[in-house]
Amino acid sequence: MRGVFLTSTWLLCSILLLPYLANGEGFMEEPDLEYPLFDYGNIRLPTPSRGLLYPRESATREVRSLDGMWRLVRSEASDPFQGIREKWYENSLRKTGRNVLAMPVPASYNDITTDDLRDHVGTVWYERTFFVPRLWKGTQRTWLRFGSVHYSALVWINGRNATHHSIGHLPFEADISSLLNFGGENRITVMCDNRLGNRTIPQGSVNNVKTDNGSVPIQSYTFDFFNYAGIHRSVHLYTTPIVYISDLQVSSQLTSEGLGRIDYRIWIDGIQESHMGVNLSHIHVQLRDREDQVAAQQINKGIYHGTLLVPDPHPWWPYLMHPDPGYLYDLQFELFVETNEGEAKVMQDSYRLPVGIRNLKWNNESLLLNGVPLYLRGFGRHEDADIRGKGLDNALLARDFNLIKWIGANAYRTSHYPYSEESMQFADEHGIMIIDECPGVNIDIFEPQLLENHMSSLEQLIHRDRNHPSVIAWSVANEPRSYKPGALKYFKSLVNYTRGIAHGRPLTAAINANPSTCHLTQFLDIVGFNRYNSWYQNTGRTDMIVNLLTDEAQKWRKTYGKPVIQFEYGGDTMEGMHSLPAFVWSEEYQVELFSRHFIAFDKLRAEKWFIGEFVWNFADFRTAQTITRVGGNKKGVFTRNRQPKEVAFLLRRRYFALAQELHQCQLPEDLTVYISKKVIRHQEL
Ligand code: GCB
């Protein structure tokens, strides 16, 4: 039940507490999901996501973390559903008689133990106990929310079914009020399945192979990062009132009159379920600036969308494009109800959403933010670290953002899946622009059920991230086999669907097909290509980069007439390995390879349609075991431990030089080192 959303019989009582408030006219209507699906007549469109607001405390909401040490039991790889048959969720996992391990949450389980749990295929079971205060009973709802579990999860509370979800890297939640033992102990059990198949996003395959110990299932996949699994992000319990704000949507603009404009939409749920005869009174929407001053406000009665106009707005600017990047306002929503007597108004629920005000526009030449054409200096990244794998780690998150800012980057792509909500919040606050990618990496074997899941992954991603000012584009895939004939109708359908829910962002993808064979790029707004000149092709020949790269970019441009970005380039580099003259895998080779790319990028930048350069990769990361990887992929500018390789200093000088050239930013004092009296600081740039 979607709750109250009145559009037709609206009675707007917009009390203009400030002179510049407006009503909801001109607000983007909810997309019509009946998109023509071409040859896929019988496709089921994803059910639109609902709720899932990031858990935040407020006057009406409490948040509790269930992070910490859980217990874990693994099933036999040959019998992943044994635990379901034997109903392991009915009692403590200790009663299964199996080996019970201590397992931290959030974390991937793979690198925690010293045994073969790392390569386990199939299901593992997590559990822990927790208390819920007596006072929560009946007066509010208690929600259970997972930031992400990879790949799929079944969840029980006190032995009773609570929720389930598939597709990693995305949040899910359930109202578990009816399952809880208030004032007493509760048990949560999670079955997590890491198997990837033809229809999962991303795809993989599980095959039985004969080993010295008999036949065992082996998971294989073509993507180049380790299939870490487990409860990867935080688990929260949070409360809302019975009648509550269930969802919020915002979009912003800077008007030609110099005003900031925020269009918002609110969903209220729970009225039917409330036995208290709640009468909604009004919603107070208030925008507060960093100094906690009211910048705009509005009171809505009987209508759940509107527009705030903000005089003298502080626009949201990216890092190094403005002295005060990442300016966020607090958009506070307060829902009021009438008491039984109908006289007093009581605050029923309140939620605060950080918002940025900015204009995002694009055309066939440029991507513009606040009217300024963007040149993106960035990275492809991974959520990856030793021991915790893909588990959320705030220390790592803070370190990564410090490094991103140290090096002068202004953007990254969430290759190859949605990153944590905490990292999206960080990006908003620091002015780092995000190309937000769904988990559709290396898609092959195109078929309708895969398409349904792929659409769902985009729908869930966009629903989760649509309110973040840092998101400047959606990436629908990384290196799909887009040259295959089946890719045409698949991507036509996927992009058509996604365009209808894109919430004001352009669509792109990271392509490794070539301009004349790719069936996907024609549907996109921004052309993104991955190419490893002088690494996978012409290995060792850094004298074969500039012409090949400029020719290829020009071909993409000529074929599709859209802005072009290089989303990946680079070469594997063993930290500490040196060679003069440069030799593949040495630090010197990575420096030379990057520097030759810079020459090509500068030639291309002169043509206005080339709008960004992304290094592969921000840091070294773990992959599956293969003979082409030494402990993982070593294309990082930083080591897996987040220390700079030699190339980091070169890249830093380039990224700051670009920022100074394009946006007159101040250069950091330590960008160059003293050499002699004659070499003046910074002139070396
Ligand atoms: C690519 C992929 C990325 C790999 C990279 C590489 O094209 O998009 O996932 O890690 O190449 O290093 O081979």
PDB file of N, CA and C in Angstrom, residues 5 31 67 102 135 138 160 186 206 265 287 314 323 326 341 382 402 436 504 531 542 561 563 578 624 653 680:
ATOM      1  N   PHE A   5      -1.317   9.789  -1.363  1.00  0.00           N
ATOM      2  CA  PHE A   5      -0.667  10.627  -2.344  1.00  0.00           C
ATOM      3  C   PHE A   5      -1.764  11.275  -3.173  1.00  0.00           C
ATOM      4  N   PRO A  31       7.245   9.106 -13.483  1.00  0.00           N
ATOM      5  CA  PRO A  31       7.323   8.550 -14.829  1.00  0.00           C
ATOM      6  C   PRO A  31       6.228   7.531 -15.114  1.00  0.00           C
ATOM      7  N   ASP A  67      25.171  -3.764  14.080  1.00  0.00           N
ATOM      8  CA  ASP A  67      26.524  -4.135  13.664  1.00  0.00           C
ATOM      9  C   ASP A  67      27.270  -4.736  14.859  1.00  0.00           C
ATOM     10  N   ALA A 102      32.695 -16.859  14.830  1.00  0.00           N
ATOM     11  CA  ALA A 102      32.380 -15.452  15.101  1.00  0.00           C
ATOM     12  C   ALA A 102      32.586 -14.693  13.798  1.00  0.00           C
ATOM     13  N   LEU A 135       9.141  -0.058  25.620  1.00  0.00           N
ATOM     14  CA  LEU A 135       8.432   1.174  25.266  1.00  0.00           C
ATOM     15  C   LEU A 135       8.102   1.290  23.779  1.00  0.00           C
ATOM     16  N   GLY A 138       3.709  -1.172  20.229  1.00  0.00           N
ATOM     17  CA  GLY A 138       2.390  -0.601  19.954  1.00  0.00           C
ATOM     18  C   GLY A 138       2.396   0.866  19.584  1.00  0.00           C
ATOM     19  N   ARG A 160      10.567 -16.523  12.453  1.00  0.00           N
ATOM     20  CA  ARG A 160       9.489 -16.222  11.491  1.00  0.00           C
ATOM     21  C   ARG A 160      10.022 -15.346  10.367  1.00  0.00           C
ATOM     22  N   ASN A 186      15.537 -11.102  21.267  1.00  0.00           N
ATOM     23  CA  ASN A 186      15.101 -11.487  19.922  1.00  0.00           C
ATOM     24  C   ASN A 186      16.272 -12.105  19.180  1.00  0.00           C
ATOM     25  N   VAL A 206      27.789 -21.692 -11.863  1.00  0.00           N
ATOM     26  CA  VAL A 206      28.285 -22.661 -10.882  1.00  0.00           C
ATOM     27  C   VAL A 206      28.281 -24.025 -11.558  1.00  0.00           C
ATOM     28  N   ARG A 265       8.557  15.868  -3.111  1.00  0.00           N
ATOM     29  CA  ARG A 265       7.368  15.024  -3.075  1.00  0.00           C
ATOM     30  C   ARG A 265       7.473  14.160  -1.818  1.00  0.00           C
ATOM     31  N   LEU A 287      13.579  24.561   4.828  1.00  0.00           N
ATOM     32  CA  LEU A 287      14.947  24.432   4.332  1.00  0.00           C
ATOM     33  C   LEU A 287      15.854  25.275   5.211  1.00  0.00           C
ATOM     34  N   HIS A 314      23.020  29.109  -2.074  1.00  0.00           N
ATOM     35  CA  HIS A 314      24.406  28.629  -2.164  1.00  0.00           C
ATOM     36  C   HIS A 314      24.354  27.395  -3.048  1.00  0.00           C
ATOM     37  N   PRO A 323      35.291  27.806  -4.283  1.00  0.00           N
ATOM     38  CA  PRO A 323      35.962  27.780  -2.973  1.00  0.00           C
ATOM     39  C   PRO A 323      35.160  27.064  -1.889  1.00  0.00           C
ATOM     40  N   GLY A 326      30.355  21.462  -2.288  1.00  0.00           N
ATOM     41  CA  GLY A 326      29.539  20.527  -1.501  1.00  0.00           C
ATOM     42  C   GLY A 326      28.618  21.213  -0.506  1.00  0.00           C
ATOM     43  N   GLU A 341      -9.628  16.257  19.611  1.00  0.00           N
ATOM     44  CA  GLU A 341     -10.515  17.434  19.711  1.00  0.00           C
ATOM     45  C   GLU A 341     -10.431  18.286  18.452  1.00  0.00           C
ATOM     46  N   HIS A 382      36.843   0.568  -6.575  1.00  0.00           N
ATOM     47  CA  HIS A 382      36.168  -0.620  -6.056  1.00  0.00           C
ATOM     48  C   HIS A 382      35.964  -0.420  -4.572  1.00  0.00           C
ATOM     49  N   ASN A 402      39.970  11.425   1.547  1.00  0.00           N
ATOM     50  CA  ASN A 402      41.136  12.297   1.729  1.00  0.00           C
ATOM     51  C   ASN A 402      42.104  12.148   0.564  1.00  0.00           C
ATOM     52  N   ASP A 436      27.032   6.894 -11.339  1.00  0.00           N
ATOM     53  CA  ASP A 436      26.486   5.856 -10.456  1.00  0.00           C
ATOM     54  C   ASP A 436      26.137   4.617 -11.290  1.00  0.00           C
ATOM     55  N   GLY A 504      16.287  13.139 -13.997  1.00  0.00           N
ATOM     56  CA  GLY A 504      17.091  14.301 -14.374  1.00  0.00           C
ATOM     57  C   GLY A 504      18.574  14.043 -14.564  1.00  0.00           C
ATOM     58  N   ARG A 531      39.607   1.550 -22.623  1.00  0.00           N
ATOM     59  CA  ARG A 531      40.615   1.051 -23.571  1.00  0.00           C
ATOM     60  C   ARG A 531      41.984   1.019 -22.906  1.00  0.00           C
ATOM     61  N   THR A 542      54.629   2.345 -25.236  1.00  0.00           N
ATOM     62  CA  THR A 542      53.995   3.609 -24.842  1.00  0.00           C
ATOM     63  C   THR A 542      54.053   4.625 -25.981  1.00  0.00           C
ATOM     64  N   GLY A 561      27.906  11.346 -32.155  1.00  0.00           N
ATOM     65  CA  GLY A 561      27.629  12.773 -31.969  1.00  0.00           C
ATOM     66  C   GLY A 561      27.270  13.156 -30.543  1.00  0.00           C
ATOM     67  N   PRO A 563      28.755  13.679 -26.201  1.00  0.00           N
ATOM     68  CA  PRO A 563      29.971  13.879 -25.401  1.00  0.00           C
ATOM     69  C   PRO A 563      30.657  12.546 -25.131  1.00  0.00           C
ATOM     70  N   HIS A 578      60.962  -1.341  -9.996  1.00  0.00           N
ATOM     71  CA  HIS A 578      61.499  -0.235 -10.787  1.00  0.00           C
ATOM     72  C   HIS A 578      62.252  -0.739 -11.995  1.00  0.00           C
ATOM     73  N   ALA A 624      39.518 -12.764  -8.628  1.00  0.00           N
ATOM     74  CA  ALA A 624      39.573 -14.229  -8.555  1.00  0.00           C
ATOM     75  C   ALA A 624      41.009 -14.656  -8.881  1.00  0.00           C
ATOM     76  N   ARG A 653      49.684  16.195  -9.974  1.00  0.00           N
ATOM     77  CA  ARG A 653      50.093  17.443 -10.634  1.00  0.00           C
ATOM     78  C   ARG A 653      49.180  17.730 -11.828  1.00  0.00           C
ATOM     79  N   ILE A 680      61.243  27.863  -9.627  1.00  0.00           N
ATOM     80  CA  ILE A 680      60.270  28.482  -8.735  1.00  0.00           C
ATOM     81  C   ILE A 680      59.103  27.519  -8.558  1.00  0.00           C
TER      82      ILE A 680
END
